[in-house]
Coordinates of C-alpha atoms and ligand atoms in Angstrom, one line a residue:
M1 CA 0.0 0.0 0.0
A2 CA 1.4 3.4 -0.9
K3 CA 2.0 5.7 1.9
R4 CA -0.3 8.7 2.2
G5 CA 1.0 12.1 3.0
L6 CA -0.5 14.1 5.8
L7 CA -2.2 17.3 4.7
I8 CA -1.0 20.7 5.4
A9 CA -2.8 22.9 7.9
G10 CA -6.1 24.3 6.6
A11 CA -6.6 21.6 4.0
L12 CA -10.1 20.3 3.5
F13 CA -9.8 16.7 4.3
P14 CA -8.1 14.4 6.8
F15 CA -5.5 11.7 6.3
M16 CA -7.3 8.5 5.3
A17 CA -5.6 5.2 4.5
G18 CA -6.4 2.7 1.8
A19 CA -9.3 4.0 -0.2
V20 CA -10.0 6.7 -2.8
E21 CA -10.6 9.8 -0.7
C22 CA -13.9 11.6 -1.0
V23 CA -13.9 15.3 -0.3
S24 CA -17.2 17.1 -0.1
L25 CA -17.2 20.4 -2.0
D26 CA -20.6 21.4 -0.6
G27 CA -21.0 24.8 1.0
L28 CA -21.0 28.4 -0.2
W29 CA -19.5 29.0 -3.6
D30 CA -18.7 32.3 -5.3
F31 CA -21.5 33.1 -7.7
S32 CA -22.7 35.3 -10.5
F33 CA -25.6 35.0 -12.9
A34 CA -26.1 36.4 -16.4
E35 CA -29.7 36.3 -17.5
G36 CA -30.2 35.0 -21.0
A37 CA -26.5 34.0 -21.4
A38 CA -25.5 30.7 -22.9
V39 CA -23.1 28.2 -21.3
S40 CA -21.4 27.7 -24.6
E41 CA -20.1 31.3 -24.4
A42 CA -19.0 30.9 -20.8
T43 CA -15.3 31.0 -19.7
S44 CA -13.7 30.2 -16.4
A45 CA -13.0 33.9 -15.7
F46 CA -15.8 35.8 -14.0
A47 CA -16.3 38.4 -11.3
A48 CA -18.3 37.0 -8.4
S49 CA -21.2 39.2 -7.3
D50 CA -22.8 36.9 -4.8
K51 CA -22.5 33.5 -2.9
M52 CA -24.6 30.5 -3.6
P53 CA -24.9 27.2 -1.6
V54 CA -24.2 23.9 -3.2
P55 CA -26.5 21.9 -3.1
C56 CA -29.3 24.4 -4.1
C57 CA -31.5 25.3 -7.0
F58 CA -30.2 28.9 -7.7
D59 CA -33.3 29.8 -9.6
L60 CA -35.4 29.3 -6.5
M61 CA -33.3 31.7 -4.5
P62 CA -34.9 35.2 -4.1
R63 CA -32.6 37.3 -6.4
Y64 CA -32.7 34.7 -9.2
Y65 CA -36.3 33.4 -8.8
M66 CA -37.5 31.9 -12.1
K67 CA -34.8 33.6 -14.1
R68 CA -33.1 31.8 -16.9
G69 CA -29.5 32.1 -18.1
T70 CA -26.1 30.9 -17.1
A71 CA -24.7 30.9 -13.5
H72 CA -21.0 30.8 -12.7
Y73 CA -19.8 29.1 -9.6
R74 CA -16.3 29.1 -8.1
R75 CA -14.8 27.2 -5.2
E76 CA -11.2 26.7 -4.1
F77 CA -9.8 23.6 -2.4
E78 CA -6.5 22.6 -1.2
I79 CA -4.7 19.2 -1.3
G80 CA -1.8 18.2 0.9
R81 CA 0.3 16.2 -1.6
D82 CA 0.6 15.5 -5.3
V83 CA -1.9 13.0 -6.6
P84 CA -1.8 11.1 -9.9
G85 CA -5.4 11.8 -10.5
A86 CA -8.8 12.7 -9.1
Y87 CA -12.3 13.0 -10.4
L88 CA -15.2 15.3 -9.8
K89 CA -18.5 13.7 -8.9
V90 CA -21.5 15.8 -9.6
K91 CA -24.6 14.4 -7.9
G92 CA -27.2 15.8 -10.3
M93 CA -27.2 19.2 -11.9
G94 CA -29.6 21.3 -14.0
I95 CA -29.8 21.8 -16.8
R96 CA -26.4 21.8 -18.7
A97 CA -23.0 22.3 -17.3
R98 CA -19.3 23.0 -18.0
F99 CA -16.4 22.6 -15.5
W100 CA -12.9 24.1 -15.4
L101 CA -10.1 23.2 -13.0
D102 CA -7.3 25.9 -12.7
G103 CA -8.6 27.4 -15.9
R104 CA -8.5 24.2 -17.9
E105 CA -11.9 22.8 -19.1
I106 CA -12.4 19.2 -17.6
G107 CA -15.8 18.4 -18.9
A108 CA -19.3 19.4 -20.0
S109 CA -22.7 17.7 -19.9
K110 CA -26.3 18.0 -20.9
L111 CA -27.4 15.1 -18.6
A112 CA -29.5 16.8 -16.0
F113 CA -30.1 14.7 -12.9
S114 CA -27.5 12.1 -13.8
E115 CA -24.6 11.4 -11.6
L116 CA -21.6 12.7 -13.6
E117 CA -17.9 12.1 -13.3
F118 CA -15.1 14.3 -14.7
A119 CA -11.4 13.2 -14.5
T120 CA -9.1 16.0 -13.4
G121 CA -5.8 14.4 -14.3
P122 CA -2.8 14.7 -12.0
L123 CA -3.0 17.4 -9.3
K124 CA -0.1 19.1 -7.4
A125 CA -0.2 19.8 -3.7
G126 CA -1.6 23.2 -2.9
R127 CA -4.6 25.3 -3.8
H128 CA -6.8 24.7 -6.8
E129 CA -9.7 26.6 -8.3
L130 CA -12.8 24.8 -9.6
V131 CA -15.3 26.8 -11.8
A132 CA -18.6 25.6 -13.0
A133 CA -21.1 27.2 -15.4
L134 CA -24.7 26.0 -15.2
D135 CA -27.2 27.0 -17.9
N136 CA -30.9 26.6 -17.0
R137 CA -32.4 27.9 -20.2
L138 CA -35.0 25.7 -21.9
F139 CA -35.2 25.1 -25.7
A140 CA -37.4 23.0 -27.9
A141 CA -34.4 21.8 -29.9
S142 CA -34.5 18.1 -30.5
N143 CA -31.0 17.5 -29.0
E144 CA -32.0 19.0 -25.7
M145 CA -32.6 16.6 -22.8
F146 CA -34.9 18.9 -20.8
Q147 CA -37.7 20.1 -23.1
P148 CA -39.7 23.3 -22.1
Y149 CA -43.0 21.4 -22.3
Y150 CA -42.2 18.8 -19.6
D151 CA -44.8 18.8 -16.9
Y152 CA -42.2 19.6 -14.2
L153 CA -40.1 22.7 -13.6
G154 CA -36.7 22.8 -15.3
S155 CA -34.5 24.1 -12.6
G156 CA -30.8 25.2 -12.5
G157 CA -28.3 24.3 -9.8
F158 CA -26.5 21.4 -8.1
Y159 CA -29.2 19.2 -6.7
H160 CA -27.3 16.9 -4.4
G161 CA -23.8 18.2 -4.1
V162 CA -20.4 17.9 -5.6
E163 CA -17.5 15.7 -4.4
L164 CA -13.8 15.4 -5.3
R165 CA -12.5 11.9 -5.3
L166 CA -8.7 11.8 -4.9
Q167 CA -6.7 8.8 -6.0
Y168 CA -3.4 8.4 -4.4
L169 CA -2.4 5.3 -6.4
E170 CA -2.0 5.2 -10.2
T171 CA -4.4 2.3 -10.5
E172 CA -6.7 2.1 -7.5
L173 CA -9.8 0.2 -6.5
D174 CA -12.6 2.8 -6.6
R175 CA -15.9 0.9 -6.4
L176 CA -17.5 -2.5 -6.1
Y177 CA -20.5 -3.6 -8.1
V178 CA -22.4 -6.3 -6.3
R179 CA -24.9 -8.2 -8.5
N180 CA -27.3 -10.8 -7.1
R181 CA -26.8 -14.2 -8.7
D182 CA -28.9 -16.6 -6.6
Y183 CA -31.2 -15.3 -3.8
K184 CA -31.7 -18.9 -2.5
T185 CA -28.0 -19.5 -1.7
G186 CA -27.0 -15.8 -1.2
K187 CA -24.7 -16.0 -4.2
V188 CA -23.5 -12.6 -5.4
E189 CA -21.0 -11.5 -8.0
I190 CA -18.6 -8.8 -7.1
A191 CA -17.1 -6.7 -9.9
L192 CA -14.2 -4.4 -9.2
R193 CA -13.9 -1.0 -10.6
I194 CA -10.2 -0.2 -10.7
R195 CA -9.6 3.2 -12.0
H196 CA -6.5 4.6 -13.8
A197 CA -5.9 7.8 -12.0
V198 CA -4.5 9.9 -14.9
D199 CA -7.3 9.5 -17.5
G200 CA -10.0 7.9 -15.5
S201 CA -10.2 4.7 -17.6
D202 CA -11.2 1.4 -16.1
V203 CA -8.4 -1.2 -15.6
V204 CA -9.4 -4.8 -15.8
P205 CA -6.6 -7.1 -14.6
D206 CA -6.7 -10.7 -15.9
V207 CA -6.3 -12.1 -12.4
V208 CA -6.0 -10.4 -9.1
E209 CA -6.0 -11.7 -5.5
A210 CA -7.9 -9.7 -3.0
Q211 CA -8.9 -9.8 0.6
V212 CA -12.7 -10.0 0.9
S213 CA -14.8 -9.7 4.1
F214 CA -18.5 -9.6 4.6
D215 CA -20.2 -7.8 7.4
G216 CA -17.0 -7.1 9.3
E217 CA -16.0 -10.8 9.5
A218 CA -12.5 -12.0 9.0
A219 CA -11.2 -11.5 5.4
K220 CA -10.5 -14.3 3.0
T221 CA -8.3 -14.3 0.0
V222 CA -10.4 -14.4 -3.2
R223 CA -9.2 -14.7 -6.8
F224 CA -10.9 -12.2 -9.2
E225 CA -10.7 -13.1 -12.8
K226 CA -11.2 -10.2 -15.3
G227 CA -12.2 -8.2 -12.2
R228 CA -15.0 -10.5 -11.1
A229 CA -15.6 -13.2 -8.5
T230 CA -18.7 -15.0 -7.4
L231 CA -19.1 -15.6 -3.7
N232 CA -21.7 -16.7 -1.2
V233 CA -22.6 -14.2 1.5
P234 CA -22.1 -16.0 4.8
G235 CA -25.2 -16.1 7.0
F236 CA -27.2 -13.9 4.6
K237 CA -30.7 -12.6 5.2
L238 CA -33.0 -11.7 2.3
W239 CA -33.9 -8.1 1.6
S240 CA -37.7 -7.3 1.2
P241 CA -40.0 -4.4 2.1
S242 CA -41.0 -6.1 5.3
A243 CA -37.4 -7.1 6.3
P244 CA -35.0 -4.7 4.5
N245 CA -31.8 -6.6 5.6
L246 CA -28.6 -5.2 4.2
H247 CA -25.1 -6.5 4.1
R248 CA -21.6 -5.0 3.6
V249 CA -18.6 -6.2 1.8
R250 CA -15.1 -4.9 1.9
V251 CA -12.4 -5.7 -0.7
E252 CA -8.8 -4.9 -0.4
I253 CA -6.3 -5.4 -3.2
P254 CA -2.8 -5.2 -1.6
G255 CA -1.1 -2.3 -3.4
N256 CA -4.2 -1.1 -5.1
G257 CA -6.4 0.2 -2.3
S258 CA -9.7 -0.9 -0.9
A259 CA -13.4 -0.2 -1.2
E260 CA -16.7 -1.1 0.6
A261 CA -20.2 -1.5 -0.6
R262 CA -23.6 -2.0 1.0
F263 CA -26.0 -4.3 -0.8
G264 CA -28.9 -6.7 -0.3
V265 CA -29.8 -10.2 -1.4
R266 CA -33.0 -10.5 -3.3
E267 CA -34.5 -11.4 -6.6
F268 CA -37.2 -9.5 -8.5
K269 CA -38.5 -10.8 -11.8
C270 CA -41.4 -11.0 -14.2
A271 CA -43.0 -14.3 -15.1
K272 CA -46.4 -15.8 -15.7
G273 CA -48.0 -12.4 -15.8
K274 CA -46.8 -11.5 -12.3
F275 CA -44.0 -9.7 -10.4
W276 CA -42.0 -12.0 -8.1
L277 CA -39.9 -10.9 -5.2
N278 CA -37.8 -13.7 -3.7
G279 CA -40.0 -16.3 -5.2
E280 CA -43.3 -14.8 -4.0
A281 CA -45.8 -13.0 -6.2
V282 CA -46.0 -9.3 -5.2
F283 CA -48.5 -6.7 -6.1
L284 CA -46.9 -3.2 -6.5
K285 CA -48.8 -0.7 -4.4
G286 CA -47.3 2.7 -4.7
V287 CA -47.0 6.3 -5.9
N288 CA -45.2 8.4 -8.4
R289 CA -42.9 10.8 -6.7
H290 CA -41.2 14.0 -8.0
D291 CA -38.0 14.4 -6.0
S292 CA -38.9 18.0 -5.3
D293 CA -39.6 20.2 -2.2
A294 CA -41.8 23.2 -2.0
A295 CA -39.0 25.7 -1.3
D296 CA -35.9 23.8 -2.4
G297 CA -37.1 22.2 -5.6
Y298 CA -34.8 19.3 -6.7
A299 CA -32.2 20.1 -4.0
T300 CA -34.0 17.8 -1.6
S301 CA -32.3 16.9 1.7
R302 CA -32.0 13.4 3.1
Q303 CA -34.4 14.4 5.8
S304 CA -37.1 15.5 3.4
M305 CA -36.6 12.3 1.4
W306 CA -37.0 10.2 4.6
R307 CA -40.1 12.2 5.5
D308 CA -41.6 11.3 2.1
L309 CA -40.7 7.7 2.4
M310 CA -42.3 7.5 5.8
L311 CA -45.5 9.1 4.4
I312 CA -45.4 6.6 1.5
K313 CA -44.9 3.6 3.9
G314 CA -47.6 5.0 6.0
L315 CA -50.0 4.6 3.1
G316 CA -49.3 0.8 3.3
A317 CA -47.4 1.2 -0.1
N318 CA -44.4 -0.9 -1.0
F319 CA -43.4 0.9 -4.2
V320 CA -42.3 4.3 -5.6
R321 CA -41.7 5.3 -9.1
T322 CA -39.1 8.1 -9.4
S323 CA -41.0 10.1 -12.0
H324 CA -39.5 11.3 -14.4
Y325 CA -35.7 11.3 -14.0
T326 CA -32.9 9.4 -12.3
P327 CA -33.0 9.4 -8.6
S328 CA -30.2 10.5 -6.4
E329 CA -28.2 7.9 -4.6
D330 CA -29.2 9.4 -1.3
F331 CA -32.8 8.5 -2.1
L332 CA -31.9 5.0 -3.1
D333 CA -29.9 4.5 0.2
L334 CA -33.0 5.5 2.1
C335 CA -35.2 3.2 0.1
D336 CA -32.9 0.4 0.8
E337 CA -33.2 1.1 4.5
A338 CA -36.9 1.8 4.5
G339 CA -37.8 -1.2 2.5
V340 CA -39.5 0.5 -0.5
L341 CA -39.3 -1.1 -4.0
V342 CA -38.1 1.5 -6.6
W343 CA -38.9 2.0 -10.3
E344 CA -36.1 4.3 -11.5
E345 CA -36.3 6.0 -14.8
T346 CA -34.4 8.3 -17.1
L347 CA -35.2 11.9 -17.7
G348 CA -38.0 12.3 -20.3
W349 CA -41.6 13.3 -20.8
Q350 CA -43.7 12.6 -23.9
N351 CA -40.7 12.8 -26.2
N352 CA -41.5 13.1 -29.8
V353 CA -40.3 11.7 -33.1
D354 CA -37.9 14.7 -33.8
Q355 CA -36.1 14.0 -30.5
M356 CA -36.1 10.2 -31.0
S357 CA -34.6 10.6 -34.5
N358 CA -31.8 13.0 -33.4
P359 CA -28.5 11.1 -33.1
E360 CA -27.3 13.3 -30.2
Y361 CA -30.5 12.7 -28.3
I362 CA -30.3 9.0 -28.9
A363 CA -26.7 8.9 -27.7
L364 CA -27.4 11.0 -24.6
S365 CA -30.5 8.8 -23.8
L366 CA -28.3 5.7 -23.9
E367 CA -25.6 7.3 -21.8
Q368 CA -28.0 8.4 -19.1
A369 CA -29.7 4.9 -19.0
R370 CA -26.3 3.3 -18.5
L371 CA -25.2 5.8 -15.9
M372 CA -28.5 5.2 -14.0
A373 CA -28.3 1.5 -14.0
R374 CA -24.6 1.4 -13.0
K375 CA -25.1 3.9 -10.2
S376 CA -27.8 1.8 -8.6
I377 CA -26.5 -1.7 -9.1
N378 CA -25.8 -2.2 -5.3
H379 CA -29.3 -1.0 -4.3
P380 CA -31.6 -3.9 -3.5
S381 CA -34.6 -1.4 -3.5
V382 CA -34.2 -0.7 -7.2
V383 CA -36.2 -3.4 -8.9
I384 CA -37.1 -1.8 -12.2
D385 CA -35.1 0.2 -14.8
A386 CA -37.2 2.3 -17.1
F387 CA -37.0 5.2 -19.5
L388 CA -38.8 8.0 -21.3
N389 CA -42.2 8.4 -19.7
E390 CA -44.9 8.5 -22.3
F391 CA -42.6 8.9 -25.4
N392 CA -44.2 8.5 -28.8
S393 CA -44.2 4.7 -28.8
R394 CA -46.5 4.5 -31.7
T395 CA -43.8 5.3 -34.2
K396 CA -40.9 3.3 -35.7
E397 CA -38.5 5.8 -34.3
G398 CA -40.0 5.2 -30.8
R399 CA -39.7 1.5 -31.3
A400 CA -36.1 1.7 -32.4
L401 CA -35.0 3.9 -29.4
A402 CA -37.0 1.7 -27.0
N403 CA -35.3 -1.4 -28.3
L404 CA -31.9 0.3 -28.0
L405 CA -32.7 1.3 -24.4
V406 CA -34.0 -2.0 -23.3
D407 CA -30.9 -3.7 -24.7
A408 CA -28.6 -1.2 -23.1
L409 CA -30.2 -1.6 -19.7
H410 CA -30.2 -5.4 -20.0
A411 CA -26.6 -5.2 -20.9
E412 CA -25.8 -3.7 -17.5
D413 CA -26.7 -7.1 -16.2
T414 CA -28.6 -5.9 -13.1
G415 CA -31.2 -8.6 -13.4
R416 CA -33.9 -6.0 -13.2
P417 CA -37.0 -6.0 -15.5
V418 CA -36.9 -3.1 -18.0
S419 CA -39.9 -1.1 -19.4
Y420 CA -41.5 2.3 -19.7
A421 CA -44.8 3.9 -18.9
T422 CA -47.0 4.3 -22.0
C423 CA -50.0 6.5 -22.6
R424 CA -50.7 4.9 -26.0
Y425 CA -52.8 1.8 -26.1
D426 CA -53.8 1.2 -29.6
R427 CA -51.0 0.9 -32.2
E428 CA -48.4 0.9 -29.4
L429 CA -45.3 -0.5 -31.1
A430 CA -42.4 -0.1 -28.6
N431 CA -43.2 -2.9 -26.0
E432 CA -41.6 -5.5 -28.2
R433 CA -38.6 -6.3 -25.9
T434 CA -39.8 -4.9 -22.6
D435 CA -40.2 -7.2 -19.6
F436 CA -43.6 -5.9 -18.5
I437 CA -46.2 -3.3 -19.6
A438 CA -47.1 -0.2 -17.6
Y439 CA -49.9 2.1 -18.8
N440 CA -50.8 5.6 -17.7
L441 CA -54.5 6.3 -17.9
Y442 CA -56.8 9.0 -16.5
P443 CA -60.4 7.9 -17.4
S444 CA -63.0 10.6 -16.8
W445 CA -60.2 13.1 -16.1
H446 CA -57.8 13.6 -19.0
Q447 CA -59.9 11.2 -21.1
E448 CA -63.7 11.0 -21.5
I449 CA -64.2 14.4 -20.0
G450 CA -67.8 14.7 -18.9
T451 CA -68.3 11.1 -17.8
A452 CA -67.8 11.8 -14.1
T453 CA -71.3 13.4 -13.7
T454 CA -72.5 11.0 -11.0
P455 CA -70.6 8.8 -8.6
E456 CA -72.0 5.8 -10.6
S457 CA -70.9 7.0 -14.0
L458 CA -67.4 7.9 -12.6
S459 CA -67.1 4.5 -11.0
H460 CA -68.3 2.8 -14.1
N461 CA -66.1 4.6 -16.6
V462 CA -62.9 4.5 -14.4
R463 CA -63.1 0.8 -13.9
E464 CA -64.3 0.0 -17.4
R465 CA -61.5 1.9 -19.1
L466 CA -58.7 0.8 -16.8
G467 CA -59.9 -2.8 -17.3
A468 CA -60.3 -2.5 -21.1
V469 CA -56.7 -1.2 -21.6
A470 CA -55.3 -4.0 -19.4
R471 CA -57.1 -6.5 -21.6
I472 CA -55.8 -4.9 -24.9
F473 CA -52.3 -5.4 -23.7
R474 CA -52.9 -8.9 -22.4
E475 CA -54.3 -9.9 -25.7
R476 CA -51.5 -8.3 -27.6
H477 CA -48.6 -9.5 -25.5
G478 CA -49.9 -12.8 -24.1
P479 CA -50.0 -14.1 -20.5
E480 CA -46.3 -13.9 -19.6
K481 CA -45.6 -10.2 -19.3
P482 CA -47.1 -8.6 -16.2
I483 CA -49.3 -5.5 -16.7
M484 CA -49.5 -2.6 -14.3
I485 CA -50.9 0.9 -14.0
G486 CA -48.0 3.3 -14.2
E487 CA -50.1 6.3 -13.4
T488 CA -53.7 7.1 -12.7
G489 CA -55.4 9.9 -10.7
C490 CA -56.9 13.4 -10.9
Y491 CA -56.4 16.8 -9.3
S492 CA -57.6 18.4 -6.1
M493 CA -56.9 21.6 -4.2
Y494 CA -55.8 21.0 -0.6
G495 CA -58.4 22.3 1.8
C496 CA -61.2 22.7 -0.9
H497 CA -64.2 20.7 0.0
D498 CA -67.6 20.0 -1.5
P499 CA -70.2 17.7 0.0
A500 CA -71.3 16.6 -3.5
G501 CA -67.8 16.0 -4.8
A502 CA -67.3 18.9 -7.2
Q503 CA -64.3 18.4 -9.5
W504 CA -61.1 19.7 -7.9
S505 CA -62.5 19.1 -4.4
E506 CA -60.6 16.7 -2.1
E507 CA -63.8 14.6 -2.1
F508 CA -63.8 14.2 -5.8
Q509 CA -60.1 13.0 -5.9
A510 CA -60.8 10.6 -3.0
E511 CA -63.7 9.2 -4.9
Y512 CA -61.7 8.9 -8.1
L513 CA -58.8 7.1 -6.6
G514 CA -61.1 5.0 -4.5
N515 CA -62.4 3.5 -7.7
A516 CA -59.1 3.4 -9.6
V517 CA -57.1 1.8 -6.8
D518 CA -59.9 -0.6 -5.8
F519 CA -60.1 -1.7 -9.4
A520 CA -56.3 -2.2 -9.7
I521 CA -56.1 -4.3 -6.5
K522 CA -59.1 -6.5 -7.5
D523 CA -58.4 -7.0 -11.2
E524 CA -56.9 -10.3 -12.1
I525 CA -54.7 -9.0 -14.8
V526 CA -53.3 -5.8 -13.2
Q527 CA -50.3 -6.5 -11.0
G528 CA -49.6 -3.0 -9.6
V529 CA -50.7 0.6 -9.4
A530 CA -48.7 3.7 -8.9
V531 CA -51.0 6.6 -8.0
W532 CA -50.4 9.9 -9.9
Q533 CA -49.0 11.4 -7.7
F534 CA -47.5 11.4 -4.2
C535 CA -47.6 15.2 -3.7
D536 CA -48.4 18.4 -5.6
S537 CA -45.3 19.5 -7.4
R538 CA -43.9 22.5 -9.3
T539 CA -44.4 22.6 -13.0
W540 CA -45.3 25.1 -15.8
F541 CA -45.3 28.5 -14.3
R542 CA -46.9 31.1 -16.5
G543 CA -47.0 29.2 -19.8
G544 CA -47.2 25.6 -20.9
A545 CA -49.6 23.5 -22.9
D546 CA -52.2 23.1 -20.2
I547 CA -51.4 26.1 -18.0
R548 CA -55.1 26.4 -16.9
M549 CA -54.8 23.0 -15.3
R550 CA -51.8 24.1 -13.2
P551 CA -53.0 26.6 -10.6
L552 CA -50.0 28.4 -8.9
G553 CA -47.6 26.6 -11.2
Q554 CA -48.3 23.2 -9.6
N555 CA -49.5 19.9 -10.8
K556 CA -52.2 19.3 -8.2
A557 CA -52.6 15.6 -8.5
G558 CA -50.8 15.0 -5.2
I559 CA -52.6 12.9 -2.6
F560 CA -50.5 15.2 -0.3
D561 CA -50.1 18.8 -1.1
I562 CA -46.7 20.4 -1.8
Y563 CA -46.1 20.9 1.9
R564 CA -47.0 17.2 2.4
R565 CA -50.3 17.9 4.1
E566 CA -52.6 14.9 3.6
K567 CA -55.6 15.2 1.4
L568 CA -58.7 13.0 1.7
A569 CA -57.4 10.9 -1.2
A570 CA -54.3 9.8 0.8
K571 CA -56.7 8.5 3.5
K572 CA -58.7 6.6 0.8
V573 CA -55.6 5.1 -0.7
R574 CA -54.3 4.1 2.7
E575 CA -57.6 2.4 3.4
L576 CA -57.3 0.4 0.2
F577 CA -53.6 -0.4 0.4
T578 CA -53.9 -1.6 4.0
A579 CA -57.1 -3.6 3.6
P580 CA -56.6 -7.3 4.4
Ligands
ADA1 C1 -49.1 12.3 -17.6 C2 -47.6 12.4 -17.1 C3 -47.4 13.0 -15.7 C4 -48.4 14.1 -15.5 C5 -49.8 13.7 -15.7 C6 -50.8 14.8 -15.4 O1 -49.6 11.1 -17.7 O2 -47.0 11.2 -17.2 O3 -46.1 13.4 -15.7 O4 -48.1 15.1 -16.4 O5 -50.0 13.2 -16.9 O6 -50.9 15.3 -14.3 O7 -51.4 15.3 -16.4

């Protein structure tokens, strides 16, 4: 093991032996904002006029509220000795970014929400300056990942923080990927990610001997071939929503560092028209959740995530869909602990043929899908990988992109079923290779407006339509693929009541979801339901396709309001989810 140098006084991080060192760069950064400016024109030189916290959505802060343009951020850090390499880890940003280290550009990205890495190359001991430019403007251009019409607010900033990961060794173990291989025997495969410090490339040694220990027990020597070894977890306990047991593994490669990972042993699969968790059929009862807070937007804290998870568990739910972008790893950590099954998905919303035929859009979509699946490999809570909510799946372009994405996600070898949520039922073309079908449907709300006149007609139409669409898919795809409702619901205003259930009252929404959820639970084909949506959320502000349906710039379909106050619908959903 190479010796580590102690850091000079005032440096940011302590001496730490044996592993890639993680330095948080969160805190107040120097800041300036140029309204209307483009990130492509930005340079690393700027005069700071303000300070801005990281993490934070800058466009929700008072001076910059709802403004669009390019923000500059600057932060200095100090390291105690020369390192052969490091990388910057950006835990979700909006909406496009460029980074400079000591005036040299080290990377750029258009992948909002994804966890991004940028290699810095060798660094000398002493002070360094990191500059970022973040552009939150929205364009309808087909190579843009965040389109202006998406039904959630496009926001600028660092959502979950920035880290510097310092490598002291030229080739150093950086991460472990733990894949479940057999839940009955606790067999897992551990793959090593050994990083070349200088250029950030992966190093895959033919054979390497490493010390492996599970759950703090004595280490054993294990031979990794091509960076992989298959092992049985001693005394393993299965992970499930009712018993979210987690294990730890530590791997040390003498001379090349060490890494730890937390993981769970479980199997989730699709077969015979059902979802199966650890060999038992499971019905998915859950919600769609935007990772967004009333005041802080996408810069959600761990405590607000945990609060939401407790509210979701409190409904008797076992499932959350991370609509409509890749979740932060913090959220997945908490889902692992809380015992909540997760559908993660890539950023997208009703993407059209122009986007799906644009080579840059296709390449970026594939990259974000790979990044998402790779980041979440060790999380037992993540059971579904999905993409592009409600894209135009009726077209050959949609089918081609869906097939590429299904293959790319399967190639990550996570064992997870792959699919997407569709809002097209007839002439749907893109479910060719998916593992299950999820449909989004709003009978008597977005569709068949005017059929909710009486409680009887609402009940009839909601149940009839939800059932008819499930049967269309069953007929088209056969009995093997499970079918679930990816979204259903309607809107209500918190605190607005009407004894006869006027539309937009809490009573109407409770009645609506009472029918939809009751149908889903009782229907023999439908194997899950994710209510649209967990809580009211920010979206189109003063414009947008359906602005009259978005009072105060919010999507009001939440069964909790934006402050997480419970509406009557939450009570109704809880009653149905917890019924014996
Ligand atoms: C769609 C979409 C959601 C939301 C919802 C609504 O189905 O997937 O993101 O926009 O409708 O509230 O209209």
